[in-house]
PDB file of C-alpha atoms and ligand atoms in Angstrom:
ATOM      1  CA  UNK A   1       0.000   0.000   0.000  1.00  0.00           C
ATOM      2  CA  UNK A   2       1.122   3.513  -0.841  1.00  0.00           C
ATOM      3  CA  UNK A   3       2.486   5.653   2.010  1.00  0.00           C
ATOM      4  CA  UNK A   4       1.391   9.242   2.306  1.00  0.00           C
ATOM      5  CA  UNK A   5       2.876  12.132   4.216  1.00  0.00           C
ATOM      6  CA  UNK A   6      -0.305  13.919   5.225  1.00  0.00           C
ATOM      7  CA  UNK A   7      -2.967  11.234   5.472  1.00  0.00           C
ATOM      8  CA  UNK A   8      -3.466   7.723   6.840  1.00  0.00           C
ATOM      9  CA  UNK A   9      -5.291   5.073   4.869  1.00  0.00           C
ATOM     10  CA  UNK A  10      -6.837   1.879   6.188  1.00  0.00           C
ATOM     11  CA  UNK A  11      -9.603  -0.657   5.637  1.00  0.00           C
ATOM     12  CA  UNK A  12     -11.767  -0.854   8.779  1.00  0.00           C
ATOM     13  CA  UNK A  13     -13.871  -3.353   6.834  1.00  0.00           C
ATOM     14  CA  UNK A  14     -13.035  -5.185   3.596  1.00  0.00           C
ATOM     15  CA  UNK A  15     -15.554  -3.019   1.722  1.00  0.00           C
ATOM     16  CA  UNK A  16     -14.698   0.312   3.339  1.00  0.00           C
ATOM     17  CA  UNK A  17     -11.734   2.587   2.608  1.00  0.00           C
ATOM     18  CA  UNK A  18     -10.923   5.027   5.401  1.00  0.00           C
ATOM     19  CA  UNK A  19      -8.883   8.153   4.715  1.00  0.00           C
ATOM     20  CA  UNK A  20      -7.777  10.100   7.782  1.00  0.00           C
ATOM     21  CA  UNK A  21      -6.380  13.611   7.373  1.00  0.00           C
ATOM     22  CA  UNK A  22      -3.217  13.675   9.428  1.00  0.00           C
ATOM     23  CA  UNK A  23      -1.512  17.054   9.688  1.00  0.00           C
ATOM     24  CA  UNK A  24      -2.271  17.599  13.365  1.00  0.00           C
ATOM     25  CA  UNK A  25       0.183  20.464  13.844  1.00  0.00           C
ATOM     26  CA  UNK A  26      -1.750  22.585  11.344  1.00  0.00           C
ATOM     27  CA  UNK A  27      -5.220  21.339  12.351  1.00  0.00           C
ATOM     28  CA  UNK A  28      -5.309  19.452   9.047  1.00  0.00           C
ATOM     29  CA  UNK A  29      -4.952  22.626   6.980  1.00  0.00           C
ATOM     30  CA  UNK A  30      -5.091  21.529   3.355  1.00  0.00           C
ATOM     31  CA  UNK A  31      -1.769  22.305   1.732  1.00  0.00           C
ATOM     32  CA  UNK A  32      -1.349  21.522  -1.954  1.00  0.00           C
ATOM     33  CA  UNK A  33       0.548  18.341  -1.083  1.00  0.00           C
ATOM     34  CA  UNK A  34      -2.086  17.343   1.469  1.00  0.00           C
ATOM     35  CA  UNK A  35      -4.907  17.764  -1.023  1.00  0.00           C
ATOM     36  CA  UNK A  36      -2.926  15.804  -3.630  1.00  0.00           C
ATOM     37  CA  UNK A  37      -2.596  12.928  -1.129  1.00  0.00           C
ATOM     38  CA  UNK A  38      -6.338  12.988  -0.468  1.00  0.00           C
ATOM     39  CA  UNK A  39      -7.176  12.901  -4.174  1.00  0.00           C
ATOM     40  CA  UNK A  40      -4.714  10.107  -4.818  1.00  0.00           C
ATOM     41  CA  UNK A  41      -6.123   7.968  -1.971  1.00  0.00           C
ATOM     42  CA  UNK A  42      -9.675   8.656  -3.158  1.00  0.00           C
ATOM     43  CA  UNK A  43      -8.754   7.551  -6.669  1.00  0.00           C
ATOM     44  CA  UNK A  44      -7.124   4.375  -5.328  1.00  0.00           C
ATOM     45  CA  UNK A  45     -10.232   3.538  -3.302  1.00  0.00           C
ATOM     46  CA  UNK A  46     -12.486   4.303  -6.254  1.00  0.00           C
ATOM     47  CA  UNK A  47     -10.498   1.958  -8.470  1.00  0.00           C
ATOM     48  CA  UNK A  48     -10.368  -0.880  -5.911  1.00  0.00           C
ATOM     49  CA  UNK A  49     -13.025  -3.472  -6.711  1.00  0.00           C
ATOM     50  CA  UNK A  50     -13.264  -4.550  -3.091  1.00  0.00           C
ATOM     51  CA  UNK A  51     -14.210  -1.071  -1.880  1.00  0.00           C
ATOM     52  CA  UNK A  52     -17.882  -0.121  -1.841  1.00  0.00           C
ATOM     53  CA  UNK A  53     -17.775   3.162   0.077  1.00  0.00           C
ATOM     54  CA  UNK A  54     -15.208   5.632   1.360  1.00  0.00           C
ATOM     55  CA  UNK A  55     -15.002   7.456   4.700  1.00  0.00           C
ATOM     56  CA  UNK A  56     -13.059  10.695   5.013  1.00  0.00           C
ATOM     57  CA  UNK A  57     -12.264  11.968   8.494  1.00  0.00           C
ATOM     58  CA  UNK A  58      -9.918  14.196  10.479  1.00  0.00           C
ATOM     59  CA  UNK A  59      -9.089  14.346  14.178  1.00  0.00           C
ATOM     60  CA  UNK A  60     -11.273  15.021  17.217  1.00  0.00           C
ATOM     61  CA  UNK A  61     -10.107  18.651  17.135  1.00  0.00           C
ATOM     62  CA  UNK A  62     -10.293  19.332  13.415  1.00  0.00           C
ATOM     63  CA  UNK A  63     -11.704  17.767  10.301  1.00  0.00           C
ATOM     64  CA  UNK A  64      -9.727  20.462   8.458  1.00  0.00           C
ATOM     65  CA  UNK A  65      -9.181  24.110   9.390  1.00  0.00           C
ATOM     66  CA  UNK A  66      -9.114  25.289   5.785  1.00  0.00           C
ATOM     67  CA  UNK A  67      -6.660  25.716   2.998  1.00  0.00           C
ATOM     68  CA  UNK A  68      -3.132  26.263   4.249  1.00  0.00           C
ATOM     69  CA  UNK A  69      -2.986  30.006   4.878  1.00  0.00           C
ATOM     70  CA  UNK A  70       0.781  30.020   5.338  1.00  0.00           C
ATOM     71  CA  UNK A  71       1.217  28.422   1.939  1.00  0.00           C
ATOM     72  CA  UNK A  72      -1.207  30.889   0.319  1.00  0.00           C
ATOM     73  CA  UNK A  73      -0.289  34.138   1.946  1.00  0.00           C
ATOM     74  CA  UNK A  74       2.428  35.258  -0.471  1.00  0.00           C
ATOM     75  CA  UNK A  75       0.782  33.989  -3.630  1.00  0.00           C
ATOM     76  CA  UNK A  76       0.425  36.515  -6.421  1.00  0.00           C
ATOM     77  CA  UNK A  77      -2.406  36.787  -8.888  1.00  0.00           C
ATOM     78  CA  UNK A  78      -0.046  35.509 -11.585  1.00  0.00           C
ATOM     79  CA  UNK A  79       0.725  32.424  -9.456  1.00  0.00           C
ATOM     80  CA  UNK A  80      -2.899  31.741  -8.621  1.00  0.00           C
ATOM     81  CA  UNK A  81      -4.348  32.381 -12.069  1.00  0.00           C
ATOM     82  CA  UNK A  82      -1.335  31.239 -14.033  1.00  0.00           C
ATOM     83  CA  UNK A  83      -1.149  27.877 -12.287  1.00  0.00           C
ATOM     84  CA  UNK A  84      -4.929  27.515 -11.956  1.00  0.00           C
ATOM     85  CA  UNK A  85      -4.731  27.276  -8.156  1.00  0.00           C
ATOM     86  CA  UNK A  86      -7.311  24.830  -6.704  1.00  0.00           C
ATOM     87  CA  UNK A  87      -8.550  23.709 -10.097  1.00  0.00           C
ATOM     88  CA  UNK A  88      -7.846  20.097  -9.093  1.00  0.00           C
ATOM     89  CA  UNK A  89     -10.744  20.403  -6.615  1.00  0.00           C
ATOM     90  CA  UNK A  90     -12.912  19.625  -9.632  1.00  0.00           C
ATOM     91  CA  UNK A  91     -11.380  16.143  -9.604  1.00  0.00           C
ATOM     92  CA  UNK A  92     -13.329  15.279  -6.444  1.00  0.00           C
ATOM     93  CA  UNK A  93     -16.412  15.125  -8.636  1.00  0.00           C
ATOM     94  CA  UNK A  94     -14.912  12.259 -10.609  1.00  0.00           C
ATOM     95  CA  UNK A  95     -15.029   9.841  -7.665  1.00  0.00           C
ATOM     96  CA  UNK A  96     -17.931   7.494  -8.391  1.00  0.00           C
ATOM     97  CA  UNK A  97     -18.240   5.665  -5.085  1.00  0.00           C
ATOM     98  CA  UNK A  98     -19.989   7.354  -2.169  1.00  0.00           C
ATOM     99  CA  UNK A  99     -17.812   9.369   0.211  1.00  0.00           C
ATOM    100  CA  UNK A 100     -18.973   9.914   3.791  1.00  0.00           C
ATOM    101  CA  UNK A 101     -17.379  12.778   5.718  1.00  0.00           C
ATOM    102  CA  UNK A 102     -17.109  12.070   9.458  1.00  0.00           C
ATOM    103  CA  UNK A 103     -16.637  15.530  10.946  1.00  0.00           C
ATOM    104  CA  UNK A 104     -15.426  16.370  14.458  1.00  0.00           C
ATOM    105  CA  UNK A 105     -14.151  19.799  15.474  1.00  0.00           C
ATOM    106  CA  UNK A 106     -13.285  22.472  12.930  1.00  0.00           C
ATOM    107  CA  UNK A 107     -14.430  22.207   9.334  1.00  0.00           C
ATOM    108  CA  UNK A 108     -13.568  25.691   8.136  1.00  0.00           C
ATOM    109  CA  UNK A 109     -12.977  27.260   4.749  1.00  0.00           C
ATOM    110  CA  UNK A 110     -11.588  24.582   2.450  1.00  0.00           C
ATOM    111  CA  UNK A 111     -12.332  22.040   5.218  1.00  0.00           C
ATOM    112  CA  UNK A 112     -16.014  22.932   5.136  1.00  0.00           C
ATOM    113  CA  UNK A 113     -15.897  22.821   1.343  1.00  0.00           C
ATOM    114  CA  UNK A 114     -14.216  19.420   1.397  1.00  0.00           C
ATOM    115  CA  UNK A 115     -17.016  18.097   3.629  1.00  0.00           C
ATOM    116  CA  UNK A 116     -19.621  19.705   1.341  1.00  0.00           C
ATOM    117  CA  UNK A 117     -17.998  17.927  -1.615  1.00  0.00           C
ATOM    118  CA  UNK A 118     -18.616  14.554   0.029  1.00  0.00           C
ATOM    119  CA  UNK A 119     -21.907  12.713  -0.491  1.00  0.00           C
ATOM    120  CA  UNK A 120     -22.988  12.398   3.136  1.00  0.00           C
ATOM    121  CA  UNK A 121     -21.808  14.381   6.157  1.00  0.00           C
ATOM    122  CA  UNK A 122     -22.073  12.912   9.653  1.00  0.00           C
ATOM    123  CA  UNK A 123     -21.166  15.316  12.440  1.00  0.00           C
ATOM    124  CA  UNK A 124     -20.091  14.954  16.011  1.00  0.00           C
ATOM    125  CA  UNK A 125     -21.779  17.451  18.398  1.00  0.00           C
ATOM    126  CA  UNK A 126     -18.364  19.175  18.563  1.00  0.00           C
ATOM    127  CA  UNK A 127     -18.307  19.959  14.835  1.00  0.00           C
ATOM    128  CA  UNK A 128     -17.889  23.610  13.907  1.00  0.00           C
ATOM    129  CA  UNK A 129     -18.423  24.547  10.293  1.00  0.00           C
ATOM    130  CA  UNK A 130     -17.782  27.880   8.643  1.00  0.00           C
ATOM    131  CA  UNK A 131     -16.545  29.848   5.665  1.00  0.00           C
ATOM    132  CA  UNK A 132     -14.278  32.429   7.339  1.00  0.00           C
ATOM    133  CA  UNK A 133     -12.506  33.507   4.136  1.00  0.00           C
ATOM    134  CA  UNK A 134     -14.049  36.981   4.401  1.00  0.00           C
ATOM    135  CA  UNK A 135     -11.789  37.541   7.427  1.00  0.00           C
ATOM    136  CA  UNK A 136      -8.746  36.869   5.237  1.00  0.00           C
ATOM    137  CA  UNK A 137      -9.731  39.251   2.480  1.00  0.00           C
ATOM    138  CA  UNK A 138     -10.809  36.532   0.073  1.00  0.00           C
ATOM    139  CA  UNK A 139     -13.848  34.386  -0.724  1.00  0.00           C
ATOM    140  CA  UNK A 140     -14.342  30.620  -0.610  1.00  0.00           C
ATOM    141  CA  UNK A 141     -12.410  28.957  -3.436  1.00  0.00           C
ATOM    142  CA  UNK A 142     -13.330  25.285  -3.070  1.00  0.00           C
ATOM    143  CA  UNK A 143     -16.995  25.544  -4.001  1.00  0.00           C
ATOM    144  CA  UNK A 144     -18.417  27.132  -0.829  1.00  0.00           C
ATOM    145  CA  UNK A 145     -20.356  29.945  -2.487  1.00  0.00           C
ATOM    146  CA  UNK A 146     -22.084  27.385  -4.703  1.00  0.00           C
ATOM    147  CA  UNK A 147     -22.475  24.246  -2.573  1.00  0.00           C
ATOM    148  CA  UNK A 148     -23.279  25.915   0.738  1.00  0.00           C
ATOM    149  CA  UNK A 149     -25.800  28.169  -1.010  1.00  0.00           C
ATOM    150  CA  UNK A 150     -27.517  25.173  -2.579  1.00  0.00           C
ATOM    151  CA  UNK A 151     -27.511  23.436   0.803  1.00  0.00           C
ATOM    152  CA  UNK A 152     -28.804  26.232   3.057  1.00  0.00           C
ATOM    153  CA  UNK A 153     -30.437  28.777   0.735  1.00  0.00           C
ATOM    154  CA  UNK A 154     -29.400  32.305  -0.170  1.00  0.00           C
ATOM    155  CA  UNK A 155     -30.223  34.265   2.994  1.00  0.00           C
ATOM    156  CA  UNK A 156     -28.300  31.943   5.314  1.00  0.00           C
ATOM    157  CA  UNK A 157     -25.477  31.480   2.833  1.00  0.00           C
ATOM    158  CA  UNK A 158     -25.044  35.245   2.577  1.00  0.00           C
ATOM    159  CA  UNK A 159     -25.158  35.640   6.349  1.00  0.00           C
ATOM    160  CA  UNK A 160     -22.598  32.879   6.902  1.00  0.00           C
ATOM    161  CA  UNK A 161     -20.180  33.931   4.183  1.00  0.00           C
ATOM    162  CA  UNK A 162     -20.422  37.682   4.737  1.00  0.00           C
ATOM    163  CA  UNK A 163     -19.915  37.465   8.511  1.00  0.00           C
ATOM    164  CA  UNK A 164     -17.602  34.437   8.422  1.00  0.00           C
ATOM    165  CA  UNK A 165     -19.186  33.111  11.615  1.00  0.00           C
ATOM    166  CA  UNK A 166     -19.003  29.474  12.523  1.00  0.00           C
ATOM    167  CA  UNK A 167     -22.123  27.317  12.666  1.00  0.00           C
ATOM    168  CA  UNK A 168     -22.510  24.312  14.890  1.00  0.00           C
ATOM    169  CA  UNK A 169     -23.558  20.710  14.306  1.00  0.00           C
ATOM    170  CA  UNK A 170     -27.170  21.319  15.362  1.00  0.00           C
ATOM    171  CA  UNK A 171     -27.548  24.239  12.954  1.00  0.00           C
ATOM    172  CA  UNK A 172     -25.936  22.203  10.202  1.00  0.00           C
ATOM    173  CA  UNK A 173     -28.400  19.396  10.823  1.00  0.00           C
ATOM    174  CA  UNK A 174     -31.411  21.710  10.968  1.00  0.00           C
ATOM    175  CA  UNK A 175     -30.392  23.245   7.641  1.00  0.00           C
ATOM    176  CA  UNK A 176     -29.814  19.915   5.940  1.00  0.00           C
ATOM    177  CA  UNK A 177     -26.046  20.330   5.581  1.00  0.00           C
ATOM    178  CA  UNK A 178     -25.375  17.212   7.618  1.00  0.00           C
ATOM    179  CA  UNK A 179     -27.351  13.992   7.459  1.00  0.00           C
ATOM    180  CA  UNK A 180     -27.069  13.360  11.186  1.00  0.00           C
ATOM    181  CA  UNK A 181     -25.450  14.553  14.395  1.00  0.00           C
ATOM    182  CA  UNK A 182     -24.245  11.469  16.223  1.00  0.00           C
ATOM    183  CA  UNK A 183     -24.098  11.075  20.000  1.00  0.00           C
ATOM    184  CA  UNK A 184     -21.237  12.653  21.888  1.00  0.00           C
ATOM    185  CA  UNK A 185     -18.046  10.687  22.528  1.00  0.00           C
ATOM    186  CA  UNK A 186     -14.577  10.191  21.116  1.00  0.00           C
ATOM    187  CA  UNK A 187     -14.598   8.183  17.922  1.00  0.00           C
ATOM    188  CA  UNK A 188     -18.397   7.985  17.753  1.00  0.00           C
ATOM    189  CA  UNK A 189     -18.781   9.847  14.485  1.00  0.00           C
ATOM    190  CA  UNK A 190     -16.172   7.693  12.800  1.00  0.00           C
ATOM    191  CA  UNK A 191     -17.755   4.524  14.165  1.00  0.00           C
ATOM    192  CA  UNK A 192     -21.116   5.574  12.779  1.00  0.00           C
ATOM    193  CA  UNK A 193     -19.634   6.597   9.417  1.00  0.00           C
ATOM    194  CA  UNK A 194     -17.843   3.268   9.029  1.00  0.00           C
ATOM    195  CA  UNK A 195     -21.072   1.446   9.936  1.00  0.00           C
ATOM    196  CA  UNK A 196     -22.949   3.405   7.304  1.00  0.00           C
ATOM    197  CA  UNK A 197     -20.201   2.829   4.728  1.00  0.00           C
ATOM    198  CA  UNK A 198     -20.331  -0.901   5.483  1.00  0.00           C
ATOM    199  CA  UNK A 199     -24.088  -0.925   4.942  1.00  0.00           C
ATOM    200  CA  UNK A 200     -23.664   0.893   1.608  1.00  0.00           C
ATOM    201  CA  UNK A 201     -20.829  -1.454   0.602  1.00  0.00           C
ATOM    202  CA  UNK A 202     -23.209  -4.407   1.046  1.00  0.00           C
ATOM    203  CA  UNK A 203     -25.483  -3.115  -1.745  1.00  0.00           C
ATOM    204  CA  UNK A 204     -24.826  -3.690  -5.419  1.00  0.00           C
ATOM    205  CA  UNK A 205     -22.064  -1.326  -6.583  1.00  0.00           C
ATOM    206  CA  UNK A 206     -23.749  -0.545  -9.902  1.00  0.00           C
ATOM    207  CA  UNK A 207     -26.949   0.680  -8.252  1.00  0.00           C
ATOM    208  CA  UNK A 208     -24.941   2.582  -5.632  1.00  0.00           C
ATOM    209  CA  UNK A 209     -22.917   4.429  -8.271  1.00  0.00           C
ATOM    210  CA  UNK A 210     -26.023   5.095 -10.354  1.00  0.00           C
ATOM    211  CA  UNK A 211     -27.758   6.567  -7.295  1.00  0.00           C
ATOM    212  CA  UNK A 212     -24.854   8.908  -6.650  1.00  0.00           C
ATOM    213  CA  UNK A 213     -24.715   9.917 -10.292  1.00  0.00           C
ATOM    214  CA  UNK A 214     -28.455  10.591 -10.468  1.00  0.00           C
ATOM    215  CA  UNK A 215     -28.639  12.596  -7.225  1.00  0.00           C
ATOM    216  CA  UNK A 216     -25.666  14.707  -8.302  1.00  0.00           C
ATOM    217  CA  UNK A 217     -27.391  15.351 -11.632  1.00  0.00           C
ATOM    218  CA  UNK A 218     -30.097  17.171  -9.646  1.00  0.00           C
ATOM    219  CA  UNK A 219     -27.524  19.931  -9.093  1.00  0.00           C
ATOM    220  CA  UNK A 220     -26.537  20.196 -12.720  1.00  0.00           C
ATOM    221  CA  UNK A 221     -29.688  19.743 -14.786  1.00  0.00           C
ATOM    222  CA  UNK A 222     -33.123  21.271 -15.281  1.00  0.00           C
ATOM    223  CA  UNK A 223     -35.861  19.056 -13.791  1.00  0.00           C
ATOM    224  CA  UNK A 224     -37.096  17.587 -17.073  1.00  0.00           C
ATOM    225  CA  UNK A 225     -33.588  16.566 -18.085  1.00  0.00           C
ATOM    226  CA  UNK A 226     -32.802  15.279 -14.589  1.00  0.00           C
ATOM    227  CA  UNK A 227     -35.933  13.137 -14.564  1.00  0.00           C
ATOM    228  CA  UNK A 228     -35.090  11.763 -17.986  1.00  0.00           C
ATOM    229  CA  UNK A 229     -31.526  11.033 -16.872  1.00  0.00           C
ATOM    230  CA  UNK A 230     -32.836   9.218 -13.797  1.00  0.00           C
ATOM    231  CA  UNK A 231     -35.284   7.167 -15.843  1.00  0.00           C
ATOM    232  CA  UNK A 232     -32.600   6.119 -18.325  1.00  0.00           C
ATOM    233  CA  UNK A 233     -30.294   4.969 -15.525  1.00  0.00           C
ATOM    234  CA  UNK A 234     -33.252   3.161 -13.962  1.00  0.00           C
ATOM    235  CA  UNK A 235     -34.002   1.450 -17.284  1.00  0.00           C
ATOM    236  CA  UNK A 236     -30.343   0.544 -17.699  1.00  0.00           C
ATOM    237  CA  UNK A 237     -30.238  -1.287 -14.371  1.00  0.00           C
ATOM    238  CA  UNK A 238     -32.693  -3.856 -15.766  1.00  0.00           C
ATOM    239  CA  UNK A 239     -29.747  -5.091 -17.816  1.00  0.00           C
ATOM    240  CA  UNK A 240     -27.868  -6.079 -14.632  1.00  0.00           C
ATOM    241  CA  UNK A 241     -27.743  -9.331 -12.694  1.00  0.00           C
ATOM    242  CA  UNK A 242     -28.096  -7.326  -9.494  1.00  0.00           C
ATOM    243  CA  UNK A 243     -31.596  -6.202 -10.511  1.00  0.00           C
ATOM    244  CA  UNK A 244     -32.610  -9.800 -11.239  1.00  0.00           C
ATOM    245  CA  UNK A 245     -31.073 -10.969  -7.965  1.00  0.00           C
ATOM    246  CA  UNK A 246     -32.459  -8.109  -5.852  1.00  0.00           C
ATOM    247  CA  UNK A 247     -36.013  -8.551  -7.046  1.00  0.00           C
ATOM    248  CA  UNK A 248     -35.863 -12.369  -7.001  1.00  0.00           C
ATOM    249  CA  UNK A 249     -34.575 -12.267  -3.430  1.00  0.00           C
ATOM    250  CA  UNK A 250     -37.485 -10.047  -2.423  1.00  0.00           C
ATOM    251  CA  UNK A 251     -39.986 -12.400  -4.069  1.00  0.00           C
ATOM    252  CA  UNK A 252     -38.350 -15.426  -2.417  1.00  0.00           C
ATOM    253  CA  UNK A 253     -38.183 -13.650   0.977  1.00  0.00           C
ATOM    254  CA  UNK A 254     -34.412 -13.999   1.300  1.00  0.00           C
ATOM    255  CA  UNK A 255     -31.400 -11.689   1.419  1.00  0.00           C
ATOM    256  CA  UNK A 256     -29.964 -10.675  -1.963  1.00  0.00           C
ATOM    257  CA  UNK A 257     -26.475 -11.730  -2.938  1.00  0.00           C
ATOM    258  CA  UNK A 258     -25.250  -8.937  -5.180  1.00  0.00           C
ATOM    259  CA  UNK A 259     -22.361  -9.618  -7.553  1.00  0.00           C
ATOM    260  CA  UNK A 260     -21.843  -6.101  -8.935  1.00  0.00           C
ATOM    261  CA  UNK A 261     -22.647  -7.379 -12.389  1.00  0.00           C
TER     262      UNK A 261
HETATM  263  N1  LIG B 301      -3.658  27.204   7.553  1.00  0.00           N
HETATM  264  C1  LIG B 301      -2.434  27.040   8.089  1.00  0.00           C
HETATM  265  N2  LIG B 301      -2.228  26.780   9.394  1.00  0.00           N
HETATM  266  C2  LIG B 301      -3.300  26.695  10.194  1.00  0.00           C
HETATM  267  C3  LIG B 301      -4.614  26.857   9.707  1.00  0.00           C
HETATM  268  C4  LIG B 301      -4.783  27.121   8.309  1.00  0.00           C
HETATM  269  N3  LIG B 301      -5.987  27.245   7.732  1.00  0.00           N
HETATM  270  N4  LIG B 301      -5.472  26.708  10.726  1.00  0.00           N
HETATM  271  C5  LIG B 301      -4.742  26.457  11.817  1.00  0.00           C
HETATM  272  N5  LIG B 301      -3.425  26.442  11.501  1.00  0.00           N
HETATM  273  C6  LIG B 301      -2.285  26.207  12.393  1.00  0.00           C
HETATM  274  C7  LIG B 301      -1.989  27.446  13.229  1.00  0.00           C
HETATM  275  O1  LIG B 301      -1.194  28.327  12.499  1.00  0.00           O
HETATM  276  C8  LIG B 301      -1.285  26.834  14.421  1.00  0.00           C
HETATM  277  O2  LIG B 301       0.060  26.562  14.066  1.00  0.00           O
HETATM  278  P1  LIG B 301       1.254  26.918  15.103  1.00  0.00           P
HETATM  279  O3  LIG B 301       0.983  26.046  16.300  1.00  0.00           O
HETATM  280  O4  LIG B 301       2.477  26.538  14.346  1.00  0.00           O
HETATM  281  O5  LIG B 301       1.118  28.383  15.419  1.00  0.00           O
HETATM  282  C9  LIG B 301      -1.974  25.497  14.593  1.00  0.00           C
HETATM  283  O6  LIG B 301      -2.599  25.223  13.352  1.00  0.00           O
HETATM  284  C10 LIG B 301      -3.027  25.526  15.680  1.00  0.00           C
HETATM  285  O7  LIG B 301      -3.908  26.595  15.414  1.00  0.00           O
HETATM  286  P2  LIG B 301      -4.356  27.654  16.527  1.00  0.00           P
HETATM  287  O8  LIG B 301      -3.251  27.893  17.484  1.00  0.00           O
HETATM  288  O9  LIG B 301      -4.910  28.853  15.826  1.00  0.00           O
HETATM  289  O10 LIG B 301      -5.508  26.815  17.258  1.00  0.00           O
HETATM  290  P3  LIG B 301      -6.786  27.393  18.041  1.00  0.00           P
HETATM  291  O11 LIG B 301      -7.394  26.203  18.697  1.00  0.00           O
HETATM  292  O12 LIG B 301      -6.409  28.573  18.862  1.00  0.00           O
HETATM  293  O13 LIG B 301      -7.774  27.937  16.885  1.00  0.00           O
HETATM  294  C11 LIG B 301      -8.938  27.845  14.750  1.00  0.00           C
HETATM  295  C12 LIG B 301      -8.359  27.058  15.969  1.00  0.00           C
HETATM  296  C13 LIG B 301     -10.100  28.711  15.215  1.00  0.00           C
HETATM  297  C14 LIG B 301      -9.420  26.810  13.751  1.00  0.00           C
HETATM  298  C15 LIG B 301      -7.831  28.739  14.146  1.00  0.00           C
HETATM  299  O14 LIG B 301      -6.681  27.953  13.922  1.00  0.00           O
HETATM  300  C16 LIG B 301      -8.210  29.373  12.833  1.00  0.00           C
HETATM  301  O15 LIG B 301      -8.953  30.342  12.808  1.00  0.00           O
HETATM  302  N6  LIG B 301      -7.689  28.835  11.697  1.00  0.00           N
HETATM  303  C17 LIG B 301      -7.911  29.384  10.395  1.00  0.00           C
HETATM  304  C18 LIG B 301      -9.292  29.076   9.887  1.00  0.00           C
HETATM  305  C19 LIG B 301      -9.508  29.702   8.511  1.00  0.00           C
HETATM  306  O16 LIG B 301      -9.482  30.903   8.348  1.00  0.00           O
HETATM  307  N7  LIG B 301      -9.736  28.856   7.495  1.00  0.00           N
HETATM  308  C20 LIG B 301      -9.976  29.303   6.164  1.00  0.00           C
HETATM  309  C21 LIG B 301      -8.710  29.300   5.381  1.00  0.00           C
HETATM  310  S1  LIG B 301      -8.916  30.044   3.763  1.00  0.00           S
HETATM  311  C22 LIG B 301      -9.559  28.784   2.826  1.00  0.00           C
HETATM  312  O17 LIG B 301      -9.792  27.700   3.273  1.00  0.00           O
HETATM  313  C23 LIG B 301      -9.808  29.105   1.386  1.00  0.00           C
HETATM  314  C24 LIG B 301     -10.506  27.915   0.713  1.00  0.00           C
HETATM  315  C25 LIG B 301      -9.843  27.575  -0.550  1.00  0.00           C
HETATM  316  C26 LIG B 301     -10.303  26.229  -1.088  1.00  0.00           C
HETATM  317  C27 LIG B 301      -9.650  25.025  -0.457  1.00  0.00           C
HETATM  318  C28 LIG B 301      -8.201  24.852  -0.819  1.00  0.00           C
HETATM  319  C29 LIG B 301      -7.513  23.608  -0.281  1.00  0.00           C
END
């Protein structure tokens, strides 16, 4: 297995890839190298046939406290524009398996945007989200103005991004940013995320990937096109063994045995 400088990778279950951000001295601030490690591990997990779902987590204190400010502070416009700074964030969208973010502590700036780029966010009661870029004289650059706005609506998005204030796990849950706030306790959010990833990994991979693709299309397409896209994927799944198996198992009152074919 590949060794990384800024992350840890493991398999808490044969079907689950766990990626742990591990730059504790900088509260998991996302340097260019750190983000490259994350993308590389995500791509490895996506390509691994045994993996059905991915969990991304940080530490108890910080999921990630943002992009690395020390690395950014002396950047010029020519550097940023010329080298297309952060453009590789688009690559997160190419991951086809579901990614669950297990968030404890700070998820700020790029850290909040990284969580928002995942498919499901589970939060510990200690989670603190926010887009504080306004305090640094910039704006979110990892999708925050778009994804947070779609998640919470314009008025709240404006309030959060113009004041830069943090919002807590309960607010995030109330607004639909996180799927669930788990009970308090060290490691609880990760435990729950791995459990959920395991459950997802037990489904047929083809239907899981098609679900992710169809839900994400809701953010890209007009309704008529989105509905058509969904229906076509739905039709396509009738060509799979997993559809035959899933429906036969229901009719025979037994558990399905999916083969991802
Ligand atoms: N970048 C670099 N270093 C950081 C960052 C960061 N974002 N956040 C924390 N650190 C470092 C601190 O410099 C400190 O290092 P040292 O011990 O060497 O001085 C160490 O982590 C611990 O931090 P604190 O002492 O500040 O810890 P506190 O518990 O007192 O405070 C906070 C925790 C509130 C999280 C505080 O650290 C903080 O405000 N951090 C900055 C948060 C922020 O502004 N984030 C937004 C960054 S801009 C951004 O993300 C743009 C998005 C671009 C897209 C994504 C690109 C990857």
